[in-house]
PDB file of C-alpha atoms in Angstrom:
ATOM      1  CA  MET B   1     103.584 181.116 123.583  1.00 39.00           C
ATOM      2  CA  MET B   2     106.339 178.956 122.057  1.00 38.00           C
ATOM      3  CA  LEU B   3     103.780 176.326 121.055  1.00 36.00           C
ATOM      4  CA  ARG B   4     101.638 178.988 119.392  1.00 37.00           C
ATOM      5  CA  ARG B   5     104.616 180.231 117.359  1.00 38.00           C
ATOM      6  CA  LEU B   6     105.448 176.726 116.219  1.00 34.00           C
ATOM      7  CA  LEU B   7     101.879 176.160 115.133  1.00 33.00           C
ATOM      8  CA  LEU B   8     101.819 179.442 113.193  1.00 34.00           C
ATOM      9  CA  ALA B   9     105.085 178.539 111.489  1.00 38.00           C
ATOM     10  CA  ALA B  10     103.646 175.182 110.478  1.00 37.00           C
ATOM     11  CA  PHE B  11     100.549 176.824 109.009  1.00 35.00           C
ATOM     12  CA  ALA B  12     102.706 179.235 106.989  1.00 41.00           C
ATOM     13  CA  THR B  13     103.811 176.450 104.659  1.00 40.00           C
ATOM     14  CA  VAL B  14     102.402 176.697 101.161  1.00 42.00           C
ATOM     15  CA  VAL B  15     100.100 173.686 101.225  1.00 42.00           C
ATOM     16  CA  THR B  16      99.676 171.097 103.933  1.00 41.00           C
ATOM     17  CA  CYS B  17      97.754 167.860 103.344  1.00 43.00           C
ATOM     18  CA  GLY B  18      95.885 169.483 100.442  1.00 48.00           C
ATOM     19  CA  THR B  19      94.665 172.426 102.543  1.00 52.00           C
ATOM     20  CA  VAL B  20      95.549 175.990 101.559  1.00 53.00           C
ATOM     21  CA  SER B  21      97.614 177.659 104.277  1.00 58.00           C
ATOM     22  CA  PRO B  22      96.681 180.968 105.914  1.00 56.00           C
ATOM     23  CA  ALA B  23      99.626 182.555 104.071  1.00 60.00           C
ATOM     24  CA  LEU B  24      98.080 181.650 100.739  1.00 73.00           C
ATOM     25  CA  ALA B  25      94.599 182.537 101.890  1.00 75.00           C
ATOM     26  CA  GLU B  26      95.854 186.090 102.469  1.00 89.00           C
ATOM     27  CA  TYR B  27      97.555 186.345  99.060  1.00 97.00           C
ATOM     28  CA  PRO B  28      98.231 188.959  97.865  1.00 98.00           C
ATOM     29  CA  ASP B  29      99.236 191.045 100.852  1.00 96.00           C
ATOM     30  CA  ARG B  30     101.471 193.485  98.955  1.00 97.00           C
ATOM     31  CA  PRO B  31     101.745 194.941  95.409  1.00 98.00           C
ATOM     32  CA  ILE B  32     102.365 192.614  92.462  1.00 98.00           C
ATOM     33  CA  LYS B  33     104.990 193.402  89.817  1.00 98.00           C
ATOM     34  CA  LEU B  34     103.917 192.777  86.213  1.00 98.00           C
ATOM     35  CA  ILE B  35     106.952 192.727  83.905  1.00 98.00           C
ATOM     36  CA  VAL B  36     106.326 193.744  80.295  1.00 97.00           C
ATOM     37  CA  PRO B  37     109.426 192.837  78.253  1.00 96.00           C
ATOM     38  CA  TYR B  38     109.180 195.805  75.882  1.00 93.00           C
ATOM     39  CA  ALA B  39     109.338 199.590  76.003  1.00 90.00           C
ATOM     40  CA  PRO B  40     106.284 201.639  76.999  1.00 92.00           C
ATOM     41  CA  GLY B  41     103.771 202.354  74.244  1.00 88.00           C
ATOM     42  CA  GLY B  42     104.002 199.040  72.396  1.00 88.00           C
ATOM     43  CA  SER B  43     101.136 196.584  72.025  1.00 92.00           C
ATOM     44  CA  ALA B  44     102.170 194.463  75.037  1.00 94.00           C
ATOM     45  CA  ASP B  45     102.401 197.561  77.215  1.00 94.00           C
ATOM     46  CA  ILE B  46      98.984 198.751  75.995  1.00 94.00           C
ATOM     47  CA  VAL B  47      97.366 195.391  76.810  1.00 96.00           C
ATOM     48  CA  ALA B  48      98.988 195.308  80.253  1.00 97.00           C
ATOM     49  CA  ARG B  49      97.686 198.769  81.092  1.00 97.00           C
ATOM     50  CA  MET B  50      94.195 197.996  79.783  1.00 97.00           C
ATOM     51  CA  VAL B  51      93.773 195.163  82.288  1.00 98.00           C
ATOM     52  CA  SER B  52      96.026 196.066  85.227  1.00 97.00           C
ATOM     53  CA  ASP B  53      93.779 198.599  86.975  1.00 96.00           C
ATOM     54  CA  GLU B  54      90.690 196.383  87.035  1.00 97.00           C
ATOM     55  CA  TRP B  55      92.768 193.312  87.871  1.00 98.00           C
ATOM     56  CA  ALA B  56      94.329 195.179  90.795  1.00 98.00           C
ATOM     57  CA  LYS B  57      90.850 196.037  92.082  1.00 98.00           C
ATOM     58  CA  ALA B  58      89.823 192.375  91.851  1.00 98.00           C
ATOM     59  CA  LEU B  59      92.936 191.279  93.768  1.00 98.00           C
ATOM     60  CA  GLY B  60      92.757 194.088  96.292  1.00 97.00           C
ATOM     61  CA  ARG B  61      96.391 195.077  95.716  1.00 97.00           C
ATOM     62  CA  ALA B  62      98.233 197.346  93.319  1.00 98.00           C
ATOM     63  CA  ILE B  63      99.768 195.923  90.146  1.00 98.00           C
ATOM     64  CA  VAL B  64     102.955 197.773  89.224  1.00 98.00           C
ATOM     65  CA  ILE B  65     103.993 197.522  85.576  1.00 98.00           C
ATOM     66  CA  GLU B  66     107.731 197.340  84.954  1.00 98.00           C
ATOM     67  CA  ASN B  67     108.940 197.688  81.350  1.00 97.00           C
ATOM     68  CA  ARG B  68     112.122 195.669  80.916  1.00 96.00           C
ATOM     69  CA  GLY B  69     113.012 195.345  77.226  1.00 93.00           C
ATOM     70  CA  GLY B  70     115.834 193.632  75.375  1.00 92.00           C
ATOM     71  CA  ALA B  71     116.601 190.613  73.171  1.00 92.00           C
ATOM     72  CA  GLY B  72     113.154 190.366  71.624  1.00 91.00           C
ATOM     73  CA  GLY B  73     111.510 190.190  75.022  1.00 94.00           C
ATOM     74  CA  ASN B  74     113.862 187.573  76.447  1.00 96.00           C
ATOM     75  CA  VAL B  75     115.383 189.876  79.085  1.00 97.00           C
ATOM     76  CA  GLY B  76     112.052 190.565  80.773  1.00 98.00           C
ATOM     77  CA  VAL B  77     110.786 187.010  80.488  1.00 98.00           C
ATOM     78  CA  ASP B  78     114.044 185.693  81.938  1.00 98.00           C
ATOM     79  CA  ALA B  79     113.606 188.020  84.919  1.00 98.00           C
ATOM     80  CA  VAL B  80     110.209 186.451  85.586  1.00 98.00           C
ATOM     81  CA  SER B  81     111.550 182.912  85.184  1.00 98.00           C
ATOM     82  CA  LYS B  82     114.201 183.567  87.836  1.00 98.00           C
ATOM     83  CA  ALA B  83     111.969 185.456  90.272  1.00 98.00           C
ATOM     84  CA  SER B  84     110.749 183.963  93.521  1.00 98.00           C
ATOM     85  CA  PRO B  85     107.724 181.735  92.782  1.00 98.00           C
ATOM     86  CA  ASP B  86     105.516 183.518  95.288  1.00 98.00           C
ATOM     87  CA  GLY B  87     103.062 185.258  92.949  1.00 98.00           C
ATOM     88  CA  TYR B  88     104.531 188.737  93.396  1.00 98.00           C
ATOM     89  CA  THR B  89     106.445 188.830  90.103  1.00 98.00           C
ATOM     90  CA  ILE B  90     104.580 187.843  86.946  1.00 98.00           C
ATOM     91  CA  GLY B  91     104.947 188.685  83.257  1.00 98.00           C
ATOM     92  CA  LEU B  92     103.030 189.458  80.085  1.00 98.00           C
ATOM     93  CA  GLN B  93     104.462 188.474  76.713  1.00 98.00           C
ATOM     94  CA  THR B  94     103.296 188.194  73.118  1.00 97.00           C
ATOM     95  CA  VAL B  95     103.352 185.304  70.643  1.00 97.00           C
ATOM     96  CA  SER B  96     107.140 185.810  70.735  1.00 96.00           C
ATOM     97  CA  LEU B  97     107.078 183.518  73.766  1.00 97.00           C
ATOM     98  CA  ALA B  98     106.414 180.685  71.294  1.00 98.00           C
ATOM     99  CA  ILE B  99     108.623 182.033  68.491  1.00 97.00           C
ATOM    100  CA  ASN B 100     111.809 183.024  70.333  1.00 97.00           C
ATOM    101  CA  PRO B 101     112.973 179.499  71.268  1.00 96.00           C
ATOM    102  CA  SER B 102     113.520 178.901  67.543  1.00 96.00           C
ATOM    103  CA  LEU B 103     115.199 182.246  66.837  1.00 95.00           C
ATOM    104  CA  PHE B 104     117.666 182.468  69.721  1.00 94.00           C
ATOM    105  CA  PRO B 105     120.201 179.616  69.965  1.00 89.00           C
ATOM    106  CA  ASN B 106     121.109 180.289  73.613  1.00 91.00           C
ATOM    107  CA  MET B 107     117.846 181.003  75.398  1.00 95.00           C
ATOM    108  CA  PRO B 108     118.366 181.934  79.081  1.00 96.00           C
ATOM    109  CA  TYR B 109     115.189 180.080  80.094  1.00 98.00           C
ATOM    110  CA  ASP B 110     113.041 177.145  78.973  1.00 98.00           C
ATOM    111  CA  THR B 111     109.568 178.392  78.085  1.00 98.00           C
ATOM    112  CA  LEU B 112     107.721 175.228  79.103  1.00 98.00           C
ATOM    113  CA  LYS B 113     109.861 174.260  82.108  1.00 98.00           C
ATOM    114  CA  ASP B 114     110.594 177.630  83.714  1.00 98.00           C
ATOM    115  CA  LEU B 115     107.245 179.390  83.334  1.00 98.00           C
ATOM    116  CA  ALA B 116     103.743 178.695  84.641  1.00 98.00           C
ATOM    117  CA  PRO B 117     101.022 180.041  82.310  1.00 98.00           C
ATOM    118  CA  ILE B 118      98.181 181.871  84.055  1.00 98.00           C
ATOM    119  CA  SER B 119      95.872 182.842  81.166  1.00 98.00           C
ATOM    120  CA  MET B 120      95.704 184.008  77.604  1.00 98.00           C
ATOM    121  CA  VAL B 121      94.774 187.690  77.655  1.00 98.00           C
ATOM    122  CA  ALA B 122      94.085 189.124  74.213  1.00 98.00           C
ATOM    123  CA  SER B 123      94.820 188.829  70.515  1.00 97.00           C
ATOM    124  CA  SER B 124      95.344 191.374  67.752  1.00 96.00           C
ATOM    125  CA  GLN B 125      95.212 190.997  64.005  1.00 95.00           C
ATOM    126  CA  HIS B 126      97.780 192.252  61.559  1.00 97.00           C
ATOM    127  CA  VAL B 127      96.936 193.527  58.098  1.00 97.00           C
ATOM    128  CA  LEU B 128      98.641 193.091  54.742  1.00 98.00           C
ATOM    129  CA  VAL B 129      99.111 196.580  53.292  1.00 98.00           C
ATOM    130  CA  VAL B 130     100.747 197.766  50.086  1.00 98.00           C
ATOM    131  CA  ASN B 131     101.776 201.206  48.911  1.00 97.00           C
ATOM    132  CA  ASN B 132      99.579 202.851  46.332  1.00 96.00           C
ATOM    133  CA  ASP B 133     102.030 202.227  43.475  1.00 96.00           C
ATOM    134  CA  VAL B 134     101.721 198.434  43.733  1.00 97.00           C
ATOM    135  CA  PRO B 135      99.444 197.353  40.858  1.00 96.00           C
ATOM    136  CA  ALA B 136      97.953 194.376  42.746  1.00 96.00           C
ATOM    137  CA  LYS B 137      94.412 195.148  43.945  1.00 95.00           C
ATOM    138  CA  ASP B 138      93.907 192.015  46.033  1.00 96.00           C
ATOM    139  CA  VAL B 139      95.782 189.094  47.589  1.00 97.00           C
ATOM    140  CA  LYS B 140      95.519 186.880  44.505  1.00 97.00           C
ATOM    141  CA  GLU B 141      96.972 189.589  42.277  1.00 97.00           C
ATOM    142  CA  LEU B 142      99.796 190.237  44.754  1.00 98.00           C
ATOM    143  CA  ILE B 143     100.739 186.556  44.819  1.00 98.00           C
ATOM    144  CA  ALA B 144     100.643 186.442  40.996  1.00 97.00           C
ATOM    145  CA  LEU B 145     102.862 189.542  40.818  1.00 97.00           C
ATOM    146  CA  ALA B 146     105.363 188.067  43.298  1.00 98.00           C
ATOM    147  CA  LYS B 147     105.529 184.806  41.358  1.00 97.00           C
ATOM    148  CA  LYS B 148     105.990 186.646  38.064  1.00 97.00           C
ATOM    149  CA  GLU B 149     108.946 188.634  39.419  1.00 94.00           C
ATOM    150  CA  PRO B 150     110.585 186.606  42.237  1.00 96.00           C
ATOM    151  CA  GLY B 151     112.725 188.688  44.597  1.00 96.00           C
ATOM    152  CA  LYS B 152     111.601 192.044  43.195  1.00 96.00           C
ATOM    153  CA  LEU B 153     108.947 192.896  45.781  1.00 98.00           C
ATOM    154  CA  THR B 154     110.101 193.918  49.273  1.00 98.00           C
ATOM    155  CA  TYR B 155     108.403 193.934  52.647  1.00 98.00           C
ATOM    156  CA  ALA B 156     109.204 196.020  55.707  1.00 97.00           C
ATOM    157  CA  SER B 157     109.292 194.656  59.253  1.00 95.00           C
ATOM    158  CA  ALA B 158     109.718 196.111  62.721  1.00 92.00           C
ATOM    159  CA  GLY B 159     112.969 194.145  62.967  1.00 91.00           C
ATOM    160  CA  PRO B 160     114.190 190.546  62.743  1.00 92.00           C
ATOM    161  CA  GLY B 161     111.971 188.220  64.773  1.00 92.00           C
ATOM    162  CA  SER B 162     109.186 190.801  65.140  1.00 93.00           C
ATOM    163  CA  THR B 163     105.583 189.812  64.567  1.00 94.00           C
ATOM    164  CA  PHE B 164     105.640 191.902  61.353  1.00 95.00           C
ATOM    165  CA  HIS B 165     108.526 189.709  60.200  1.00 96.00           C
ATOM    166  CA  MET B 166     106.960 186.389  61.157  1.00 96.00           C
ATOM    167  CA  ALA B 167     103.551 187.243  59.675  1.00 97.00           C
ATOM    168  CA  ALA B 168     105.273 187.998  56.371  1.00 98.00           C
ATOM    169  CA  GLU B 169     107.458 184.887  56.414  1.00 97.00           C
ATOM    170  CA  LEU B 170     104.408 182.739  57.093  1.00 97.00           C
ATOM    171  CA  PHE B 171     102.669 184.418  54.153  1.00 98.00           C
ATOM    172  CA  LYS B 172     105.667 183.700  51.904  1.00 97.00           C
ATOM    173  CA  ALA B 173     105.729 180.063  52.990  1.00 97.00           C
ATOM    174  CA  VAL B 174     102.011 179.456  52.449  1.00 97.00           C
ATOM    175  CA  ALA B 175     101.853 181.400  49.171  1.00 97.00           C
ATOM    176  CA  GLY B 176     105.137 180.013  47.846  1.00 97.00           C
ATOM    177  CA  VAL B 177     106.547 183.419  46.891  1.00 98.00           C
ATOM    178  CA  ASP B 178     109.913 185.170  47.141  1.00 97.00           C
ATOM    179  CA  ILE B 179     109.582 188.637  48.700  1.00 98.00           C
ATOM    180  CA  VAL B 180     112.684 190.326  50.167  1.00 97.00           C
ATOM    181  CA  HIS B 181     112.806 191.285  53.853  1.00 97.00           C
ATOM    182  CA  ILE B 182     113.795 194.863  54.746  1.00 97.00           C
ATOM    183  CA  PRO B 183     114.105 195.149  58.557  1.00 95.00           C
ATOM    184  CA  TYR B 184     113.599 198.442  60.407  1.00 94.00           C
ATOM    185  CA  ARG B 185     114.042 199.592  63.983  1.00 88.00           C
ATOM    186  CA  GLY B 186     110.369 199.530  64.907  1.00 88.00           C
ATOM    187  CA  GLY B 187     106.983 199.405  63.234  1.00 89.00           C
ATOM    188  CA  GLY B 188     106.647 203.171  62.762  1.00 90.00           C
ATOM    189  CA  PRO B 189     109.657 203.596  60.444  1.00 93.00           C
ATOM    190  CA  ALA B 190     108.657 200.435  58.552  1.00 95.00           C
ATOM    191  CA  LEU B 191     105.168 201.764  57.863  1.00 94.00           C
ATOM    192  CA  ILE B 192     106.498 205.187  56.854  1.00 96.00           C
ATOM    193  CA  ASP B 193     108.681 203.674  54.138  1.00 96.00           C
ATOM    194  CA  VAL B 194     105.783 201.617  52.811  1.00 97.00           C
ATOM    195  CA  MET B 195     103.689 204.793  52.553  1.00 96.00           C
ATOM    196  CA  SER B 196     106.532 206.630  50.793  1.00 96.00           C
ATOM    197  CA  GLY B 197     107.016 203.832  48.276  1.00 95.00           C
ATOM    198  CA  GLN B 198     110.503 202.816  49.420  1.00 96.00           C
ATOM    199  CA  VAL B 199     109.126 199.345  50.230  1.00 98.00           C
ATOM    200  CA  GLN B 200     106.145 197.673  48.604  1.00 98.00           C
ATOM    201  CA  LEU B 201     104.326 195.997  51.478  1.00 98.00           C
ATOM    202  CA  CYS B 202     104.131 195.333  55.204  1.00 97.00           C
ATOM    203  CA  PHE B 203     102.201 193.377  57.855  1.00 97.00           C
ATOM    204  CA  PRO B 204     101.586 195.935  60.634  1.00 95.00           C
ATOM    205  CA  VAL B 205      99.206 195.527  63.547  1.00 93.00           C
ATOM    206  CA  LEU B 206      95.780 196.546  62.239  1.00 91.00           C
ATOM    207  CA  ALA B 207      95.138 199.197  64.884  1.00 88.00           C
ATOM    208  CA  ALA B 208      98.472 200.901  64.114  1.00 88.00           C
ATOM    209  CA  ALA B 209      97.755 201.089  60.378  1.00 93.00           C
ATOM    210  CA  GLN B 210      94.040 201.892  60.516  1.00 92.00           C
ATOM    211  CA  GLY B 211      94.432 205.668  60.200  1.00 93.00           C
ATOM    212  CA  GLN B 212      96.790 205.452  57.211  1.00 95.00           C
ATOM    213  CA  ILE B 213      94.489 202.954  55.490  1.00 96.00           C
ATOM    214  CA  GLN B 214      91.395 205.096  56.000  1.00 95.00           C
ATOM    215  CA  GLY B 215      93.359 208.168  54.912  1.00 96.00           C
ATOM    216  CA  GLY B 216      94.223 206.489  51.609  1.00 96.00           C
ATOM    217  CA  LYS B 217      97.982 206.541  52.199  1.00 97.00           C
ATOM    218  CA  ILE B 218      98.244 202.730  51.883  1.00 97.00           C
ATOM    219  CA  ARG B 219      95.862 199.986  50.748  1.00 98.00           C
ATOM    220  CA  ALA B 220      94.725 197.021  52.840  1.00 97.00           C
ATOM    221  CA  LEU B 221      94.496 193.723  50.976  1.00 98.00           C
ATOM    222  CA  GLY B 222      93.551 191.466  53.895  1.00 98.00           C
ATOM    223  CA  VAL B 223      93.634 190.966  57.641  1.00 97.00           C
ATOM    224  CA  THR B 224      95.619 188.057  59.003  1.00 97.00           C
ATOM    225  CA  GLY B 225      93.147 186.454  61.408  1.00 95.00           C
ATOM    226  CA  THR B 226      90.499 183.793  60.926  1.00 94.00           C
ATOM    227  CA  LYS B 227      87.661 186.348  60.841  1.00 94.00           C
ATOM    228  CA  ARG B 228      87.210 189.929  59.751  1.00 95.00           C
ATOM    229  CA  SER B 229      88.050 192.697  62.185  1.00 94.00           C
ATOM    230  CA  ALA B 230      85.345 194.891  63.687  1.00 90.00           C
ATOM    231  CA  LEU B 231      87.686 197.853  63.106  1.00 92.00           C
ATOM    232  CA  MET B 232      87.573 197.370  59.339  1.00 93.00           C
ATOM    233  CA  PRO B 233      84.784 194.918  58.482  1.00 94.00           C
ATOM    234  CA  ASP B 234      85.043 195.618  54.743  1.00 95.00           C
ATOM    235  CA  VAL B 235      88.586 194.243  54.579  1.00 96.00           C
ATOM    236  CA  PRO B 236      88.545 190.462  53.955  1.00 97.00           C
ATOM    237  CA  THR B 237      90.749 187.972  55.718  1.00 98.00           C
ATOM    238  CA  ILE B 238      93.760 186.871  53.718  1.00 98.00           C
ATOM    239  CA  ALA B 239      92.274 183.373  53.788  1.00 97.00           C
ATOM    240  CA  GLU B 240      89.032 184.417  52.120  1.00 96.00           C
ATOM    241  CA  ALA B 241      90.884 186.767  49.762  1.00 94.00           C
ATOM    242  CA  GLY B 242      92.828 183.973  48.133  1.00 90.00           C
ATOM    243  CA  LEU B 243      95.139 182.146  50.565  1.00 96.00           C
ATOM    244  CA  PRO B 244      92.885 179.734  52.491  1.00 93.00           C
ATOM    245  CA  ASN B 245      95.590 178.118  54.651  1.00 93.00           C
ATOM    246  CA  TYR B 246      96.927 181.377  56.050  1.00 97.00           C
ATOM    247  CA  SER B 247      96.189 182.835  59.498  1.00 96.00           C
ATOM    248  CA  PHE B 248      98.253 184.774  62.015  1.00 97.00           C
ATOM    249  CA  ASP B 249      97.549 186.866  65.065  1.00 95.00           C
ATOM    250  CA  THR B 250      99.583 188.397  67.831  1.00 96.00           C
ATOM    251  CA  TRP B 251      98.397 186.952  71.116  1.00 97.00           C
ATOM    252  CA  PHE B 252      99.238 187.929  74.670  1.00 98.00           C
ATOM    253  CA  ILE B 253      99.735 185.652  77.664  1.00 98.00           C
ATOM    254  CA  VAL B 254     100.296 186.212  81.396  1.00 98.00           C
ATOM    255  CA  PHE B 255     102.582 183.831  83.283  1.00 98.00           C
ATOM    256  CA  ALA B 256     104.410 183.309  86.574  1.00 98.00           C
ATOM    257  CA  PRO B 257     107.655 181.551  87.471  1.00 98.00           C
ATOM    258  CA  ALA B 258     107.488 177.768  87.484  1.00 98.00           C
ATOM    259  CA  ARG B 259     106.813 176.216  90.889  1.00 98.00           C
ATOM    260  CA  THR B 260     104.426 179.019  91.820  1.00 98.00           C
ATOM    261  CA  PRO B 261     101.871 177.305  94.119  1.00 98.00           C
ATOM    262  CA  GLN B 262      98.743 176.221  92.273  1.00 98.00           C
ATOM    263  CA  PRO B 263      96.367 178.111  94.607  1.00 98.00           C
ATOM    264  CA  ILE B 264      98.146 181.343  93.642  1.00 98.00           C
ATOM    265  CA  ILE B 265      97.935 180.506  89.937  1.00 98.00           C
ATOM    266  CA  ASP B 266      94.239 179.699  90.376  1.00 98.00           C
ATOM    267  CA  LYS B 267      93.518 182.979  92.155  1.00 98.00           C
ATOM    268  CA  LEU B 268      95.387 185.022  89.572  1.00 98.00           C
ATOM    269  CA  ASN B 269      93.565 183.189  86.793  1.00 98.00           C
ATOM    270  CA  ALA B 270      90.093 183.515  88.304  1.00 98.00           C
ATOM    271  CA  THR B 271      90.409 187.241  88.935  1.00 98.00           C
ATOM    272  CA  LEU B 272      91.985 187.950  85.529  1.00 98.00           C
ATOM    273  CA  VAL B 273      89.346 185.928  83.675  1.00 98.00           C
ATOM    274  CA  ASP B 274      86.595 187.882  85.439  1.00 98.00           C
ATOM    275  CA  VAL B 275      88.246 191.136  84.370  1.00 98.00           C
ATOM    276  CA  LEU B 276      88.687 189.987  80.755  1.00 98.00           C
ATOM    277  CA  LYS B 277      85.036 188.915  80.591  1.00 98.00           C
ATOM    278  CA  SER B 278      83.787 192.240  81.924  1.00 97.00           C
ATOM    279  CA  LYS B 279      82.044 194.411  79.352  1.00 96.00           C
ATOM    280  CA  ALA B 280      84.127 197.465  80.201  1.00 95.00           C
ATOM    281  CA  VAL B 281      87.469 195.786  79.511  1.00 97.00           C
ATOM    282  CA  ALA B 282      86.255 193.781  76.510  1.00 96.00           C
ATOM    283  CA  ASP B 283      84.750 196.893  74.920  1.00 95.00           C
ATOM    284  CA  ARG B 284      87.892 198.915  75.541  1.00 95.00           C
ATOM    285  CA  MET B 285      90.013 196.195  73.951  1.00 95.00           C
ATOM    286  CA  SER B 286      87.720 196.086  70.936  1.00 93.00           C
ATOM    287  CA  ARG B 287      87.995 199.843  70.424  1.00 92.00           C
ATOM    288  CA  GLU B 288      91.802 199.520  70.467  1.00 91.00           C
ATOM    289  CA  GLY B 289      91.836 196.648  67.965  1.00 91.00           C
ATOM    290  CA  PHE B 290      92.240 193.771  70.424  1.00 95.00           C
ATOM    291  CA  GLU B 291      90.003 190.845  71.309  1.00 96.00           C
ATOM    292  CA  SER B 292      89.708 189.618  74.892  1.00 97.00           C
ATOM    293  CA  THR B 293      90.697 185.925  75.073  1.00 98.00           C
ATOM    294  CA  PRO B 294      90.516 184.588  78.669  1.00 98.00           C
ATOM    295  CA  SER B 295      91.514 180.962  79.218  1.00 98.00           C
ATOM    296  CA  THR B 296      92.427 178.405  81.828  1.00 98.00           C
ATOM    297  CA  PRO B 297      96.112 177.874  82.707  1.00 98.00           C
ATOM    298  CA  ALA B 298      95.942 174.508  80.934  1.00 98.00           C
ATOM    299  CA  GLN B 299      94.608 176.095  77.745  1.00 98.00           C
ATOM    300  CA  ALA B 300      97.353 178.717  77.838  1.00 98.00           C
ATOM    301  CA  ARG B 301      99.991 176.014  78.215  1.00 98.00           C
ATOM    302  CA  GLN B 302      98.436 174.029  75.368  1.00 98.00           C
ATOM    303  CA  ARG B 303      98.739 177.087  73.114  1.00 98.00           C
ATOM    304  CA  LEU B 304     102.466 177.213  73.821  1.00 98.00           C
ATOM    305  CA  GLU B 305     102.947 173.476  73.409  1.00 98.00           C
ATOM    306  CA  THR B 306     101.171 173.595  70.052  1.00 97.00           C
ATOM    307  CA  GLU B 307     102.814 176.680  68.577  1.00 97.00           C
ATOM    308  CA  ILE B 308     106.442 176.267  69.679  1.00 98.00           C
ATOM    309  CA  PRO B 309     107.055 173.316  67.294  1.00 98.00           C
ATOM    310  CA  GLN B 310     105.057 175.003  64.518  1.00 96.00           C
ATOM    311  CA  TRP B 311     107.235 178.106  64.636  1.00 97.00           C
ATOM    312  CA  ASN B 312     110.358 175.969  64.956  1.00 97.00           C
ATOM    313  CA  LYS B 313     109.486 174.261  61.668  1.00 96.00           C
ATOM    314  CA  LEU B 314     108.836 177.552  59.890  1.00 96.00           C
ATOM    315  CA  VAL B 315     112.082 179.109  61.161  1.00 96.00           C
ATOM    316  CA  LYS B 316     114.128 176.075  60.071  1.00 96.00           C
ATOM    317  CA  ASP B 317     112.363 175.657  56.725  1.00 94.00           C
ATOM    318  CA  ARG B 318     112.740 179.346  55.834  1.00 92.00           C
ATOM    319  CA  GLY B 319     116.248 179.726  57.277  1.00 93.00           C
ATOM    320  CA  ILE B 320     115.100 182.670  59.395  1.00 92.00           C
ATOM    321  CA  THR B 321     117.759 184.232  61.619  1.00 86.00           C
ATOM    322  CA  MET B 322     118.040 187.298  63.849  1.00 83.00           C
ATOM    323  CA  GLN B 323     120.545 188.874  61.444  1.00 67.00           C
TER     324      GLN B 323
END
């Protein structure tokens, strides 16, 4: 009996001589916590809930979503980085995972060292909208107007460091224009003040602004991605509308703590990719204004490694702060 217990204990190690242990073979054997570092109802929360049910079925265990907001998503991501690397606490974050290292001087975690990417999940376009009093009818006219009267036009954001903010600052950098930032506490209030004429323009998520655009309350000049959106195929991309070097999208990534065993990462990736490739999930995402973007862990890491220095340059060049 003692010998049997010793043998079982030996087999419970994570990996022995390249062979997956019985403990890993049985993973997961209890519910998995998926931390979303924002409040319920936001885009990250919506994406998490669109995939979690089917992913749970594929894994054979429940996935429990925990919303843990704060500090632009850093509080929730930090909780994942410091969790036990056993595959039972994972996270979902937006493009802010690549942006925040440049915005926050004292990050509680190192994105590339403390996290293990599992897969890209989805992406969502933003849209450049203006209130109906702005005389510019397209992107070229807006740029000309901004250059004619530097500092007169204003844009609303969902707050410093938000994707609304960064999409606009990237636009300003590429177009070479001076448009004043007016931060709000969330995308809803920002969009309301654009519609009322208090602010001239905004870069909301396309799905959030679609109703107001179709209702004629604001005008869409261009979507921010590299191709037109199926939600509004008549709206050109900003690139084709007059700013060829501009593109921006909000992407979503799932990750685990660093040092999570590779067999666990591989299982989470394989099951998630299958879910993201399924017609039911892909179609649902499309209806909500998202595009399913499954990837390998290596491709997800490469996205971070590529974009972190790009955003760092933009933040430094534009003098962007969280104030």
